């Protein structure tokens, strides 16, 4: 019987919602092998958020709360996770795929001598998982054969976890890290603040592609998004051209999203873009080329010039 340790990311007073599906993954592994799962919170001031984490049915919530963990450095976080693994006896370390776990988990795997599967989309049993390959064109079933294993989990493939009646015990773990002795150091964070919904958790997303022809055309995409109170995304072509920030890129080398509604405006539907959005519940495509591959995945397609269709759509929605 194995034990899973799930890293849940937290700010000083709350859990990061986008990382909670990792807990559902932990519960599924536990259901598959008859074992349990623990949660780990690491950061500065995160003890406050531990009470929220204790509502999801974990055997225990481990908390590393110290000023040294204010910023997620792979070296320091790997040290903390290795210490928690020792205490919990976990044989699988997992967490939602994020910029933090993309950085931290490979180091955790190296430190624990563990095999790692990234972007896991399904559980077969406690050592066998499904994950996408070749930009999502193939789903591979992989078996991790090391005694301890590490997985990052694609959050869009797992539901938010259910709150259970019982409360998990919370254990504080002291981990000593000398930041000055690390080979990496935190220099700064340039945070992009936006009034619009965050892409990872947005219910609706309007995304623009090269068809918008420039930054002015991209404003139409933003207008439609604002009318729908949606998040704004972009294809890589748009980000590479500098018409939108790189943080908006959706796809294989951008963000993976699965909103209830995804509207692709002037996007052709290259496989690398589809890899980031084809899990969306309803896909709408606006493209003047009826043969564009995006129509193969779209639930609703509008063959039209976006410069005419989008302003009409915005005006019509405002009438509602
Ligand atoms: P295009 O393919 O040029 O399509 C533009 C579309 O706009 C066309 O279908 C055209 O018919 C339509 N159009 C033009 N004018 C109008 C108009 N007036 N009205 C309506 N429609 C119009 N791409 C990503 O998006 N995300 C990724 O993460 C990503 N990762 C990649 C990783 C690798 C390793 C590689 C090799 C590529 C990656 N790409 C990625 C790039 C990808 O292959 C495509 O080049 C890119 O997605 C194309 O973007 P696009 O659809 O905006 O542009």
XYZ file of C-alpha atoms and ligand atoms in Angstrom:
373
model
C 0.000 0.000 0.000
C 1.513 3.315 -1.020
C 1.133 6.825 0.279
C 0.904 9.924 -1.903
C 2.131 13.382 -0.926
C 0.465 16.253 -2.791
C 2.074 19.697 -2.917
C -0.628 22.371 -2.692
C 0.521 25.873 -3.511
C -0.630 28.614 -1.174
C -0.349 32.330 -0.617
C -0.159 33.759 2.896
C -3.851 33.255 3.550
C -5.356 31.037 0.895
C -4.747 27.979 -1.245
C -4.056 28.544 -4.934
C -7.282 27.331 -6.518
C -5.546 26.237 -9.721
C -3.417 23.706 -7.796
C -6.328 22.045 -5.959
C -7.036 19.444 -8.694
C -3.737 17.855 -7.570
C -5.630 16.774 -4.425
C -8.241 15.007 -6.570
C -5.389 13.143 -8.266
C -4.087 12.127 -4.810
C -7.548 10.876 -3.812
C -7.797 8.859 -7.057
C -4.417 7.198 -6.466
C -5.481 6.444 -2.884
C -8.737 4.927 -4.142
C -6.796 2.820 -6.656
C -4.362 1.345 -4.119
C -6.287 1.466 -0.862
C -3.713 3.847 0.670
C -4.070 7.446 1.749
C -2.665 10.819 0.838
C -0.997 13.685 2.675
C -0.757 17.328 1.690
C 2.272 19.632 1.845
C 2.196 23.427 2.089
C 5.458 25.332 1.781
C 5.970 29.092 1.992
C 5.943 32.091 4.286
C 2.846 32.579 6.418
C 1.121 29.556 4.867
C 0.098 28.112 8.253
C -3.085 30.202 7.946
C -4.013 28.379 4.731
C -3.401 24.949 6.305
C -6.860 24.960 7.904
C -8.404 25.129 4.409
C -6.152 22.312 3.206
C -7.271 20.176 6.155
C -10.823 19.942 4.732
C -10.022 17.608 1.835
C -9.623 14.225 3.521
C -5.822 14.024 3.762
C -4.339 11.768 6.442
C -2.130 14.718 7.430
C -1.271 18.243 6.278
C 2.453 19.021 6.576
C 3.386 22.692 6.745
C 6.807 24.245 6.203
C 6.327 27.903 7.122
C 9.472 30.009 7.215
C 10.790 33.253 5.735
C 13.347 31.244 3.725
C 10.494 29.805 1.620
C 8.910 33.071 0.545
C 9.979 32.407 -3.050
C 9.803 28.976 -4.634
C 13.397 28.125 -5.434
C 13.877 24.604 -6.725
C 16.824 23.975 -4.397
C 15.105 25.055 -1.174
C 11.707 23.546 -2.001
C 13.277 20.218 -2.968
C 14.971 20.146 0.445
C 11.636 20.794 2.169
C 9.761 18.192 0.116
C 12.464 15.576 0.737
C 12.114 16.188 4.496
C 8.316 15.822 4.347
C 8.655 12.618 2.290
C 10.890 11.214 5.045
C 8.226 11.980 7.673
C 5.181 10.852 5.720
C 6.744 7.759 4.155
C 5.290 8.867 0.818
C 6.063 6.724 -2.209
C 4.555 9.173 -4.700
C 5.070 12.955 -4.729
C 2.649 14.889 -6.922
C 1.070 18.270 -7.526
C -0.675 20.259 -10.214
C 1.564 21.260 -13.092
C 2.489 24.937 -12.647
C 5.483 27.179 -13.155
C 6.522 26.195 -9.606
C 6.241 22.420 -9.992
C 7.809 22.549 -13.477
C 10.859 24.011 -11.758
C 10.798 22.135 -8.450
C 9.671 18.583 -9.270
C 12.546 17.514 -11.554
C 14.924 18.432 -8.721
C 12.766 16.564 -6.211
C 12.863 13.520 -8.509
C 16.653 13.727 -8.821
C 17.048 14.101 -5.077
C 14.817 11.118 -4.307
C 16.194 8.985 -7.144
C 12.656 8.888 -8.466
C 11.229 8.346 -11.942
C 8.991 11.222 -12.997
C 5.953 11.580 -15.251
C 4.874 15.107 -16.135
C 1.458 16.473 -17.143
C -0.321 13.296 -16.021
C -3.935 13.195 -17.235
C -5.172 9.908 -15.760
C -4.536 7.292 -13.070
C -4.380 3.574 -13.922
C -2.896 2.437 -10.601
C -0.381 3.785 -8.071
C 2.540 3.406 -10.469
C 0.880 3.622 -13.882
C -0.357 6.888 -15.352
C -1.633 8.371 -18.588
C 0.075 11.407 -20.088
C -0.007 13.212 -23.440
C 2.850 12.991 -25.929
C 3.547 14.607 -29.301
C 1.574 17.771 -28.595
C -1.380 15.759 -27.335
C -1.726 13.561 -30.431
C -0.884 10.421 -28.445
C -1.856 9.430 -24.919
C 0.886 7.240 -23.466
C 0.428 4.873 -20.527
C 3.646 4.992 -18.514
C 4.776 2.875 -15.566
C 7.165 4.387 -13.018
C 9.286 1.576 -11.625
C 11.350 3.321 -8.932
C 10.411 2.887 -5.231
C 9.560 6.613 -4.950
C 7.854 8.341 -7.869
C 7.123 11.945 -8.852
C 4.225 13.207 -11.012
C 3.049 16.595 -12.127
C -0.626 16.567 -12.918
C -2.514 18.433 -15.645
C -5.009 20.408 -13.553
C -7.550 20.720 -16.355
C -8.029 16.927 -16.358
C -8.999 16.624 -12.679
C -11.982 18.213 -10.930
C -11.717 20.447 -7.889
C -11.514 18.243 -4.755
C -14.550 17.599 -2.583
C -14.595 18.948 0.973
C -15.115 16.126 3.497
C -16.596 16.250 6.989
C -13.484 15.343 8.990
C -10.521 17.671 9.475
C -6.968 16.427 8.868
C -4.287 16.898 11.542
C -1.752 19.610 10.731
C 1.950 19.048 11.439
C 4.511 21.817 11.319
C 7.882 20.751 9.882
C 11.098 22.665 10.554
C 13.433 22.718 7.579
C 16.689 24.631 7.774
C 17.810 26.221 4.531
C 20.696 28.666 4.274
C 19.639 30.820 1.315
C 23.159 32.249 1.049
C 24.582 28.766 0.481
C 22.232 27.932 -2.424
C 23.464 28.071 -6.010
C 20.384 30.007 -7.087
C 18.992 33.155 -5.620
C 15.724 34.985 -6.015
C 16.311 38.263 -7.839
C 12.825 39.619 -8.521
C 9.365 38.892 -9.802
C 7.748 40.982 -12.518
C 4.114 40.273 -11.895
C 1.600 41.206 -14.582
C -1.547 42.420 -12.871
C -4.747 42.175 -14.835
C -8.378 42.860 -14.067
C -9.306 40.006 -16.399
C -9.794 36.425 -15.176
C -6.626 34.347 -14.845
C -6.295 31.978 -17.831
C -5.751 28.834 -15.759
C -9.058 29.230 -13.924
C -11.141 31.328 -16.358
C -14.613 30.040 -17.169
C -14.482 31.737 -20.626
C -11.524 32.636 -22.832
C -11.337 34.621 -26.057
C -8.096 34.012 -27.912
C -6.620 35.852 -30.890
C -4.370 34.590 -33.671
C -2.314 36.008 -36.522
C -5.562 36.758 -38.356
C -5.945 39.881 -36.177
C -3.035 41.303 -38.205
C -1.564 43.499 -35.454
C -2.016 45.044 -32.004
C -5.047 47.075 -33.154
C -6.787 43.908 -34.340
C -5.955 42.251 -31.035
C -7.949 45.025 -29.274
C -11.061 43.476 -30.914
C -10.257 40.181 -29.178
C -9.897 42.054 -25.877
C -13.198 43.873 -26.449
C -15.048 40.619 -27.056
C -13.413 39.120 -23.955
C -14.383 42.096 -21.800
C -17.951 41.990 -23.091
C -18.126 38.340 -22.001
C -16.079 38.911 -18.818
C -13.656 36.360 -20.249
C -9.909 35.841 -20.013
C -7.737 36.796 -23.010
C -5.461 34.295 -24.730
C -3.316 34.304 -27.848
C -1.575 32.003 -30.284
C 2.197 31.844 -30.288
C 2.276 33.745 -33.593
C 0.662 36.715 -31.840
C 2.975 36.544 -28.813
C 6.098 36.149 -30.956
C 5.047 39.196 -32.988
C 4.739 41.196 -29.752
C 1.028 41.970 -30.303
C 0.245 40.409 -26.901
C 2.273 39.443 -23.831
C 3.919 36.015 -23.680
C 1.900 35.240 -20.559
C -1.188 34.993 -22.800
C 0.182 32.205 -25.016
C -1.935 29.087 -25.118
C -0.616 25.795 -26.408
C 2.121 23.226 -26.172
C 4.722 25.767 -25.116
C 2.220 28.092 -23.428
C -0.629 27.536 -21.016
C -3.000 24.587 -21.034
C -6.569 25.699 -20.475
C -9.971 24.013 -20.368
C -12.643 26.686 -19.900
C -16.354 26.132 -20.459
C -16.171 28.412 -23.516
C -13.131 29.015 -25.763
C -13.508 31.429 -28.677
C -10.643 31.261 -31.200
C -10.503 34.370 -33.372
C -8.260 34.259 -36.459
C -6.434 31.164 -35.207
C -5.688 28.413 -37.744
C -5.648 25.515 -35.248
C -2.072 24.223 -35.467
C -1.571 21.075 -33.347
C 0.684 22.999 -30.977
C -2.167 25.446 -30.274
C -4.785 22.693 -29.996
C -2.577 20.984 -27.378
C -3.370 23.865 -25.029
C -7.112 24.264 -25.530
C -8.793 21.230 -27.031
C -10.030 20.105 -23.595
C -12.345 23.181 -23.532
C -16.008 22.269 -23.106
C -17.370 24.389 -25.980
C -15.074 25.673 -28.734
C -16.144 28.465 -31.082
C -13.978 29.406 -34.077
C -14.138 32.555 -36.173
C -11.988 32.249 -39.286
C -12.370 33.413 -42.852
C -10.909 30.165 -44.211
C -13.529 27.397 -44.128
C -10.728 24.803 -44.443
C -8.845 26.005 -41.328
C -8.066 23.000 -39.045
C -9.572 24.804 -36.029
C -13.022 23.952 -37.449
C -12.259 20.238 -36.936
C -12.297 20.706 -33.156
C -14.877 23.534 -33.020
C -18.399 22.939 -31.738
C -19.527 26.142 -33.458
C -17.788 27.714 -36.436
C -18.267 31.068 -38.100
C -16.633 31.444 -41.508
C -16.273 35.201 -41.584
C -13.896 38.134 -41.602
C -13.146 38.769 -37.937
C -12.948 42.524 -38.497
C -16.650 42.456 -39.372
C -17.863 39.565 -37.213
C -16.269 40.499 -33.877
C -17.648 44.087 -33.654
C -21.086 42.738 -34.628
C -20.838 40.070 -31.954
C -19.773 42.609 -29.318
C -22.699 44.893 -30.254
C -25.171 41.982 -30.192
C -23.974 40.746 -26.767
C -24.270 44.269 -25.360
C -27.929 44.305 -26.454
C -28.708 41.236 -24.330
P -1.755 31.197 -38.524
O -1.479 29.753 -38.585
O -1.040 32.092 -39.470
O -3.330 31.358 -38.716
C -3.966 32.586 -38.866
C -5.425 32.291 -39.192
O -6.135 33.505 -39.268
C -5.621 31.580 -40.540
O -6.356 30.366 -40.333
C -6.409 32.582 -41.385
O -7.372 31.953 -42.220
C -7.098 33.404 -40.305
N -7.402 34.759 -40.754
C -6.609 35.653 -41.417
N -7.238 36.807 -41.607
C -8.488 36.676 -41.062
C -9.618 37.536 -40.958
N -9.596 38.784 -41.439
N -10.729 37.057 -40.350
C -10.783 35.778 -39.860
N -9.738 34.916 -39.925
C -8.603 35.362 -40.518
N 1.478 27.855 -31.323
C 0.629 28.194 -30.329
O -0.408 28.862 -30.580
N 0.912 27.837 -29.043
C 1.998 27.122 -28.703
O 2.201 26.840 -27.510
C 2.891 26.729 -29.743
N 3.981 25.988 -29.455
C 4.782 25.573 -30.492
C 5.853 24.730 -30.218
C 6.662 24.289 -31.246
C 7.809 23.376 -30.939
C 6.397 24.710 -32.577
C 7.250 24.227 -33.703
C 5.347 25.545 -32.850
C 4.528 26.005 -31.830
N 3.442 26.849 -32.071
C 2.600 27.152 -31.059
C 3.235 27.485 -33.394
C 2.183 26.815 -34.240
O 2.792 25.770 -35.008
C 1.545 27.811 -35.215
O 2.565 28.429 -36.007
C 0.745 28.924 -34.536
O -0.144 28.364 -33.606
C -0.030 29.678 -35.603
O -0.695 30.720 -34.980
P -2.006 31.326 -35.647
O -3.053 30.280 -35.755
O -2.314 32.572 -34.902
O -1.487 31.790 -37.099
